[in-house]
Short mmCIF file of C-alpha atoms and ligand atoms in Angstrom, two decimals:
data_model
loop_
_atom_site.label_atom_id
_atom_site.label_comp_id
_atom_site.label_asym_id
_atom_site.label_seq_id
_atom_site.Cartn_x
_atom_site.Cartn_y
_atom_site.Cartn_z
CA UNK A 1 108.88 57.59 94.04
CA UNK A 2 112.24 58.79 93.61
CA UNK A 3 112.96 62.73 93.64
CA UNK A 4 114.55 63.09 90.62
CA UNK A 5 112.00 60.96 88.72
CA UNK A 6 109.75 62.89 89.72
CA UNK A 7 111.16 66.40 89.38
CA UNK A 8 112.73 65.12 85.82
CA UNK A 9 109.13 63.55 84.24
CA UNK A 10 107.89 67.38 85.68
CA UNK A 11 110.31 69.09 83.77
CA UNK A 12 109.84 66.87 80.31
CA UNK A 13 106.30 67.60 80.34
CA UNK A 14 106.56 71.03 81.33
CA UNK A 15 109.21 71.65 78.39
CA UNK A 16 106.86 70.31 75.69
CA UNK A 17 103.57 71.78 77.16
CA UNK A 18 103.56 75.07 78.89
CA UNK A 19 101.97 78.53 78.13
CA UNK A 20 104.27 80.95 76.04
CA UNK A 21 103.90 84.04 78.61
CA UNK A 22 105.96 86.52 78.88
CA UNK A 23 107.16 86.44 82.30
CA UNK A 24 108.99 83.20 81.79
CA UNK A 25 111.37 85.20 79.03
CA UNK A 26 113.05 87.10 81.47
CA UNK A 27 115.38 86.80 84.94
CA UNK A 28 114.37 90.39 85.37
CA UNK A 29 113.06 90.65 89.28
CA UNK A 30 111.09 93.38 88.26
CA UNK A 31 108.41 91.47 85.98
CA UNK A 32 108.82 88.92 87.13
CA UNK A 33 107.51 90.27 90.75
CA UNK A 34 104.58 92.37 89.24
CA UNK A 35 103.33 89.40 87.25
CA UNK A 36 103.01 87.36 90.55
CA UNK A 37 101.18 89.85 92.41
CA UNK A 38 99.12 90.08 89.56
CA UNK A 39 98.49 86.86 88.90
CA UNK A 40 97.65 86.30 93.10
CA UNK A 41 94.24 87.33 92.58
CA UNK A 42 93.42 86.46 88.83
CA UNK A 43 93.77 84.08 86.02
CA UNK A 44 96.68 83.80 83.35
CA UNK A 45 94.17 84.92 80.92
CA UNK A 46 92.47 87.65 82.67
CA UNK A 47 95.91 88.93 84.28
CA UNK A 48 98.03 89.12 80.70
CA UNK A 49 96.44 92.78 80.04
CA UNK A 50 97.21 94.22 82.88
CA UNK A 51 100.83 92.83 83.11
CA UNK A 52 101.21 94.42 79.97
CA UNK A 53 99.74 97.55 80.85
CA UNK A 54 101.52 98.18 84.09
CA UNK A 55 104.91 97.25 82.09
CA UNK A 56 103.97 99.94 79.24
CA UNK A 57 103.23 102.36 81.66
CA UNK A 58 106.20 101.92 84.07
CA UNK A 59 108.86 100.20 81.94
CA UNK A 60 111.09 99.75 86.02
CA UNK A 61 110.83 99.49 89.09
CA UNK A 62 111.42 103.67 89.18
CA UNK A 63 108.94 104.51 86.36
CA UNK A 64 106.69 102.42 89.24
CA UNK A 65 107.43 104.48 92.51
CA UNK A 66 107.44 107.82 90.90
CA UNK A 67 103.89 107.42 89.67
CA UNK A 68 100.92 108.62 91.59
CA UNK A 69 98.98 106.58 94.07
CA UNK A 70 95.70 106.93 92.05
CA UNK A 71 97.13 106.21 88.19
CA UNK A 72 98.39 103.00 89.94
CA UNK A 73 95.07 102.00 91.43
CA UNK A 74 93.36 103.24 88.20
CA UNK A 75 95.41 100.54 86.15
CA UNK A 76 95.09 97.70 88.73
CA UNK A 77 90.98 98.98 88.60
CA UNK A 78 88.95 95.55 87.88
CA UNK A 79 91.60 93.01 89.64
CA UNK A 80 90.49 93.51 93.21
CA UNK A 81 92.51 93.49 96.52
CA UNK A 82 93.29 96.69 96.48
CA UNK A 83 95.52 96.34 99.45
CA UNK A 84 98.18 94.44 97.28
CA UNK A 85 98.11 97.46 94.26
CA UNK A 86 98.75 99.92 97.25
CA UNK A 87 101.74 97.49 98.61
CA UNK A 88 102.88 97.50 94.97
CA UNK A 89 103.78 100.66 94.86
CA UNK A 90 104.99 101.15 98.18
CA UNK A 91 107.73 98.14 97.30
CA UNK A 92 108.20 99.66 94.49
CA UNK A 93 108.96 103.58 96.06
CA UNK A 94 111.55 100.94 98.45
CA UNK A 95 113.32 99.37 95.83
CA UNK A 96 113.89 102.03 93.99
CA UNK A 97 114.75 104.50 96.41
CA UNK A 98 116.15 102.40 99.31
CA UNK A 99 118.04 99.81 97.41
CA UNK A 100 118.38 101.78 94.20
CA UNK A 101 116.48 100.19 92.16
CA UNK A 102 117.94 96.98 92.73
CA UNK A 103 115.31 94.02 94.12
CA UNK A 104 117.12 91.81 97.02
CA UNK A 105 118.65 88.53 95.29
CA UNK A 106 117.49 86.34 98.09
CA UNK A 107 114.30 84.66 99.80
CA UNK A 108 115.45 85.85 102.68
CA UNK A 109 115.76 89.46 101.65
CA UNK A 110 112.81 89.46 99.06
CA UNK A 111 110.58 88.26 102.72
CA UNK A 112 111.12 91.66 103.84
CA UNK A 113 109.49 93.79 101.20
CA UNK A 114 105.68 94.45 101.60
CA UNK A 115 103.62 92.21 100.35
CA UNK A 116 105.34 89.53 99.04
CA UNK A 117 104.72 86.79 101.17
CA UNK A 118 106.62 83.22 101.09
CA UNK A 119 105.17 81.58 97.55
CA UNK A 120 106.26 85.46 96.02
CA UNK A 121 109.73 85.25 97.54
CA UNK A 122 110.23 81.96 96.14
CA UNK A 123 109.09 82.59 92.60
CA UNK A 124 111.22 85.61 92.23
CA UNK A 125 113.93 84.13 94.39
CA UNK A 126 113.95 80.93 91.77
CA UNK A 127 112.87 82.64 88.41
CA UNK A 128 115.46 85.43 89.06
CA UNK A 129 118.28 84.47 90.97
CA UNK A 130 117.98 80.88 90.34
CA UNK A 131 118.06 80.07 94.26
CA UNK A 132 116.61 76.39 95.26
CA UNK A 133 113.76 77.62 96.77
CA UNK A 134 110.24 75.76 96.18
CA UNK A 135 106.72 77.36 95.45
CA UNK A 136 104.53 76.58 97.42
CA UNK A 137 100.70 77.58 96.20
CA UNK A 138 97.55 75.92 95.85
CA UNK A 139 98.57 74.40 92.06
CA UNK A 140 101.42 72.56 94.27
CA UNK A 141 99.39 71.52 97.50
CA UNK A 142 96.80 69.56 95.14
CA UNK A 143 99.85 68.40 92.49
CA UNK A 144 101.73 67.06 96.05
CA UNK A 145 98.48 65.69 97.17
CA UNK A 146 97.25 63.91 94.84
CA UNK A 147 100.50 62.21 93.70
CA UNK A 148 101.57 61.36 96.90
CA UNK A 149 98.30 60.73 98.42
CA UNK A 150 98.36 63.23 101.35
CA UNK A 151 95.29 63.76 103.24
CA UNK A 152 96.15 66.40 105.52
CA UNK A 153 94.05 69.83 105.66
CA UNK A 154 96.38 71.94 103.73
CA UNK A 155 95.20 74.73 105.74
CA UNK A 156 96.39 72.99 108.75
CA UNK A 157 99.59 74.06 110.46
CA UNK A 158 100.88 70.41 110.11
CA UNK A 159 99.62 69.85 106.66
CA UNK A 160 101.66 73.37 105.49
CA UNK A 161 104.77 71.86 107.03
CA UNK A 162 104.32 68.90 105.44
CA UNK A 163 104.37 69.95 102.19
CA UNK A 164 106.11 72.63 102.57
CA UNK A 165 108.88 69.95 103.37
CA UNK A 166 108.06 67.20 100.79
CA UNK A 167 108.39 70.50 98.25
CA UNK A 168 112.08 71.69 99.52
CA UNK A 169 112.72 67.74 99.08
CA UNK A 170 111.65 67.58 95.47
CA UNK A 171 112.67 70.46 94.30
CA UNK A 172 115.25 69.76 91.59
CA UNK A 173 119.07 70.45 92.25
CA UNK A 174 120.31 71.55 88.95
CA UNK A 175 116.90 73.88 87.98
CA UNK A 176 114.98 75.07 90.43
CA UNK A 177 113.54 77.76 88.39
CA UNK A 178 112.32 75.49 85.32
CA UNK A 179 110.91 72.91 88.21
CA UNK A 180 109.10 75.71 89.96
CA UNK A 181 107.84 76.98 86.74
CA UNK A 182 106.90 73.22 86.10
CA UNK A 183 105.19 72.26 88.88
CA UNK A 184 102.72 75.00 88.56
CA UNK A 185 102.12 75.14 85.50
CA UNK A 186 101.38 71.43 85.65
CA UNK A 187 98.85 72.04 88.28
CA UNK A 188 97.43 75.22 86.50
CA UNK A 189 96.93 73.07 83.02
CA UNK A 190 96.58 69.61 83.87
CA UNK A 191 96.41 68.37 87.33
CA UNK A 192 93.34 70.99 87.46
CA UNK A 193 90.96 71.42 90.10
CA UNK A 194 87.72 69.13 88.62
CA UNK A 195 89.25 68.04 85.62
CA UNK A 196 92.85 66.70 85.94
CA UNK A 197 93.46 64.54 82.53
CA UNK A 198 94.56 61.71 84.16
CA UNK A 199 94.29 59.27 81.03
CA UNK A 200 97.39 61.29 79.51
CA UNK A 201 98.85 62.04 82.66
CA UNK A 202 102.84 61.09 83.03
CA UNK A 203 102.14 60.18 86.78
CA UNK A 204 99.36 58.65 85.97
CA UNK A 205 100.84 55.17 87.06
CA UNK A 206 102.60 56.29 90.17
CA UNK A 207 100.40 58.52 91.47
CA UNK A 208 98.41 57.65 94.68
CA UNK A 209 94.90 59.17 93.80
CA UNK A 210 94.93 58.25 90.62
CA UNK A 211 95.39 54.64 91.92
CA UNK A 212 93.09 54.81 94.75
CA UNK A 213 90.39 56.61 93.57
CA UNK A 214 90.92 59.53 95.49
CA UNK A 215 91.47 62.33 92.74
CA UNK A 216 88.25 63.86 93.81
CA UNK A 217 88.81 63.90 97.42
CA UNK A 218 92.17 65.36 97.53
CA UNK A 219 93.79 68.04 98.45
CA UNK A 220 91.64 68.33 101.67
CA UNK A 221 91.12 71.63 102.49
CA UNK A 222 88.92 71.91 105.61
CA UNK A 223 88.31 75.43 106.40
CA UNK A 224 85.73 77.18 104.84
CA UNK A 225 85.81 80.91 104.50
CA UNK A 226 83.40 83.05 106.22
CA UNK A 227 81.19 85.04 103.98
CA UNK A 228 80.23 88.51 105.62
CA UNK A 229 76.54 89.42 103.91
CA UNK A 230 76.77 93.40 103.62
CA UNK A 231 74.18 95.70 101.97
CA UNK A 232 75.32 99.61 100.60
CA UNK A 233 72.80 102.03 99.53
CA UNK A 234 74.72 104.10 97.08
CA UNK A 235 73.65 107.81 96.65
CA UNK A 236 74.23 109.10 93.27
CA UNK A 237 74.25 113.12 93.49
CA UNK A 238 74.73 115.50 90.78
CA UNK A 239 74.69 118.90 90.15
CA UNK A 240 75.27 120.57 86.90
CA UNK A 241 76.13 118.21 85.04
CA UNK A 242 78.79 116.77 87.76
CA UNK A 243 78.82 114.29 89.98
CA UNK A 244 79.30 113.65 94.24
CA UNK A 245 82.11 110.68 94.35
CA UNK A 246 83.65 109.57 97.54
CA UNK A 247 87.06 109.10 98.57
CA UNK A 248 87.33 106.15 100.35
CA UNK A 249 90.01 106.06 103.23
CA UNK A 250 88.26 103.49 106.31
CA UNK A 251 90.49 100.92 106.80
CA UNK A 252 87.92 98.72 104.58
CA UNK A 253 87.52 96.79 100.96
CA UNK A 254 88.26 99.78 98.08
CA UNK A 255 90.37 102.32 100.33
CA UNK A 256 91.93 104.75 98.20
CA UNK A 257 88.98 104.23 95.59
CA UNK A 258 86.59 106.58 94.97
CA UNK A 259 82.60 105.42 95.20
CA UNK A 260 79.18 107.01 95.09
CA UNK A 261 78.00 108.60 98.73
CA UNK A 262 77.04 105.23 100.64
CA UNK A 263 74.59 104.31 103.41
CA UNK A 264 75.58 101.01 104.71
CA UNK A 265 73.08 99.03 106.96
CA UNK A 266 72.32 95.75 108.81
CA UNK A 267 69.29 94.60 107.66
CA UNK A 268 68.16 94.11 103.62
CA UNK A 269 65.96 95.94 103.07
CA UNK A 270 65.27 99.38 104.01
CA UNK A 271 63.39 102.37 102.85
CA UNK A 272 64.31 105.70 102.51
CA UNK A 273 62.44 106.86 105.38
CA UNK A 274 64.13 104.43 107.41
CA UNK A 275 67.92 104.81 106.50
CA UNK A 276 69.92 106.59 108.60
CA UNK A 277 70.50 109.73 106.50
CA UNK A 278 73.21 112.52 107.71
CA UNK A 279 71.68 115.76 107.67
CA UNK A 280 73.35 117.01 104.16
CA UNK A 281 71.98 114.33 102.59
CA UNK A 282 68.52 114.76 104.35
CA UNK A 283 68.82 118.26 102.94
CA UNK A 284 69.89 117.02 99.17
CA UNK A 285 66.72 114.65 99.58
CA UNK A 286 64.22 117.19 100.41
CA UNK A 287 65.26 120.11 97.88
CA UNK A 288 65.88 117.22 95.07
CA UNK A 289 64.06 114.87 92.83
CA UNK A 290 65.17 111.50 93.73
CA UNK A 291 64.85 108.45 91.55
CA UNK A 292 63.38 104.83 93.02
CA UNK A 293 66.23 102.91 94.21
CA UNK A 294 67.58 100.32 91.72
CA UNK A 295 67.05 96.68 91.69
CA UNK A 296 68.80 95.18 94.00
CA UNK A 297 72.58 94.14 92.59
CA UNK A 298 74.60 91.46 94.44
CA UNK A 299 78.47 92.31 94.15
CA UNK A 300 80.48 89.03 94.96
CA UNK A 301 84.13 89.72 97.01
CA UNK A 302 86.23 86.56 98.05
CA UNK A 303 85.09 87.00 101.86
CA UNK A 304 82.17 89.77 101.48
CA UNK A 305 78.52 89.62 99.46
CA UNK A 306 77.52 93.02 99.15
CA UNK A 307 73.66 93.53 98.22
CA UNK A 308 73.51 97.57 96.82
CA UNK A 309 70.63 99.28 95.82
CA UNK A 310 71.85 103.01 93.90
CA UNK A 311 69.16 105.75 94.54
CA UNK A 312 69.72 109.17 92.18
CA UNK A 313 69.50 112.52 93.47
CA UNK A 314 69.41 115.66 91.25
CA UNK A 315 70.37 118.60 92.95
CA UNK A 316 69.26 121.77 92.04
CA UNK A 317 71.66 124.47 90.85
CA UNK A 318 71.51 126.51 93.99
CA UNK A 319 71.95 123.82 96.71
CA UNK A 320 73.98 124.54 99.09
CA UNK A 321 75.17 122.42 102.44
CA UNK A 322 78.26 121.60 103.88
CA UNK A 323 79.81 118.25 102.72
CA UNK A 324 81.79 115.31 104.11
CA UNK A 325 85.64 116.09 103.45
CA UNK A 326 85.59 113.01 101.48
CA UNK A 327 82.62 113.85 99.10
CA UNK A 328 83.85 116.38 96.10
CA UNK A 329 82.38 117.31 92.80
CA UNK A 330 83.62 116.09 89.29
CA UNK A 331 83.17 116.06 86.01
CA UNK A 332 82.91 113.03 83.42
CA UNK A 333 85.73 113.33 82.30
CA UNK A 334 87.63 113.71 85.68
CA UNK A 335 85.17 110.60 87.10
CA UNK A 336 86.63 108.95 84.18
CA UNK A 337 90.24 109.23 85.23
CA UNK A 338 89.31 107.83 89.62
CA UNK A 339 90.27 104.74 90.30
CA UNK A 340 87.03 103.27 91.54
CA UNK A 341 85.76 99.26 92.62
CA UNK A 342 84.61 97.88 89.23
CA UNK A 343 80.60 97.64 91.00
CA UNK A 344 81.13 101.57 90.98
CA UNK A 345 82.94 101.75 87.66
CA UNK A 346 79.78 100.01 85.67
CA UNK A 347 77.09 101.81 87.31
CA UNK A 348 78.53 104.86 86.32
CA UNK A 349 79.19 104.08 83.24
CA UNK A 350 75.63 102.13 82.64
CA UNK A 351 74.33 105.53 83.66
CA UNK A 352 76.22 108.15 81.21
CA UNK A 353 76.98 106.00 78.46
CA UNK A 354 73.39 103.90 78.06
S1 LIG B 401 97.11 61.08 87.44
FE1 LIG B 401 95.49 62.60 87.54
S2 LIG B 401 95.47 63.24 89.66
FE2 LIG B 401 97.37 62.19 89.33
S3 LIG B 401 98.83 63.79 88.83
FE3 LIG B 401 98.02 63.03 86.91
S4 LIG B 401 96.33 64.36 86.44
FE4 LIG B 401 96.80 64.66 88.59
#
């Protein structure tokens, strides 16, 4: 198929069928930038909010680096990956205090901020700057694919070259930015995962699974990820009418978050005789009425199944014992204002507000 055919009949259908969103109304680097790191980890529909909401709140790139570590988590609180909120900001405190404000204008330069990787730098790099630079994500690896009937692992180092070439090939001279735009959104709306449209399809003669039979099978993507099976015991203390919550700063899932006291263990199921109890908390136990543990809740990560069981302990007025550093007192109200993992948030919240 010829290139421009192809990035052309892209482009038609894009310009009589995409989403209205308001990312794609600007060259501004700035939204443009927090709606992809957004959108990394969620859906266009899920994702909309919180663009929104991080744009009221910090209107530029400055509004963005002066704010404080924990209202940023707090408004990113429900996406996930906290790693990439955290990397937000600190690309944010860069570009706004490094480079005044101003984002690089290149894929080369836009590489070097934190946490934008290759597919970021590209979208910005196209959407902003207008540079020829193709997208490469997983809407393109299955749109590439299936049309041109690749069968390589596109986890694969040869497989990522491969399209990654067959992309900078197609991409189209005179737009880049509208064919970016196209090609994803064409794999985000119609060239979908289990239910590409084929029948209305304007590939649909040309391209290669479509015409083999092969729509199902392709884009092969060997590697499986490796699900690590985890189970918390989460240890719910209050005392007049406040509440123990932990800051969380291991190098692990939620840093920066706040959570309940945890117990983490190896095995499933364990009692409370058998968990392995610091002595504060062996202390809290003894001078406390503790509820039965929960039912079991499973809490579903990309890479991580975490199986939690939430225990209450109601400390009486005068206890007294030295806590972890981490562990502090607060309020409703205060608890209300953490950022905290979303398992965390509706617990608490199931608890105070039943
Ligand atoms: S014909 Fe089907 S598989 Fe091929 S590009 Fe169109 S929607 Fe995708």
């Amino acid at each position: 198929m010829n290139n421009k055919f192809f990035a052309e009949t892209l482009i038609r259908w894009y310009t009589h069928q995409h989403r209205d969103l308001p990312w794609r109304q600007t060259q501004n680097p700035y939204p443009i930038w927090l709606s992809e790191i957004i959108l990394q980890q969620t859906r266009v529909v899920q994702g909309l909010p919180y663009y929104e909401r991080f744009l009221e709140a910090y209107p530029t790139v400055t509004d963005l680096a002066n704010a404080p570590e924990q209202d940023v988590l707090r408004l990113w609180q429900g996406l996930g990956y906290y790693s990439r909120a955290r990397n937000l900001h600190q690309t944010a405190k860069h570009v706004a205090y490094q480079l005044n404000g101003v984002f690089p204008a290149s894929h080369k330069e836009l590489l070097k901020l934190k946490g934008i990787g290759p597919y970021t730098a590209a979208a910005i790099a196209s959407f902003a700057f207008d540079e020829r630079v193709a997208v490469v994500d997983g809407n393109v690896y299955r749109v590439l694919a299936r049309i041109f009937g690749i069968d390589l692992d596109i986890a694969s180092t040869e497989g990522q070259k491969k399209f990654a070439q067959l992309a900078s090939e197609l991409i189209s001279e005179t737009s880049p930015a509208l064919y970016n735009q196209a090609i994803m959104e064409f794999g985000a709306v119609h060239c979908t995962p289990t239910s590409p449209d084929c029948l209305l399809c304007p590939f649909q003669g040309v391209c290669e699974a479509n015409l083999t039979g092969r729509v199902a099978q392709l884009p092969v993507k060997l590697k499986k990820t490796k699900v690590r099976v985890r189970y918390f015991h989460y240890f719910i203390l209050t005392k007049d009418g406040q509440l123990a919550m932990n800051l969380r700063t291991e190098r692990d899932i939620w840093q920066q978050l706040y959570d309940f006291y945890l117990v983490e263990t190896e095995h499933p199921d364990a009692t409370l005789d058998s968990l392995p109890l610091p002595s504060f908390l062996q202390k809290a136990i003894y001078q406390s009425v503790v509820s039965q543990p929960s039912e079991k809740i499973t809490h579903i990560l990309t890479h991580q199944r975490i199986q939690v069981r939430f225990w209450q302990v109601a400390l009486p007025s005068d206890f007294y014992s030295e806590l972890p550093p981490s562990l502090q007192f607060f309020s409703q109200e205060e608890i209300d204002e953490l950022p905290k993992p979303v398992l965390v948030s509706t617990y608490w919240k199931a608890m105070f507000f039943k």
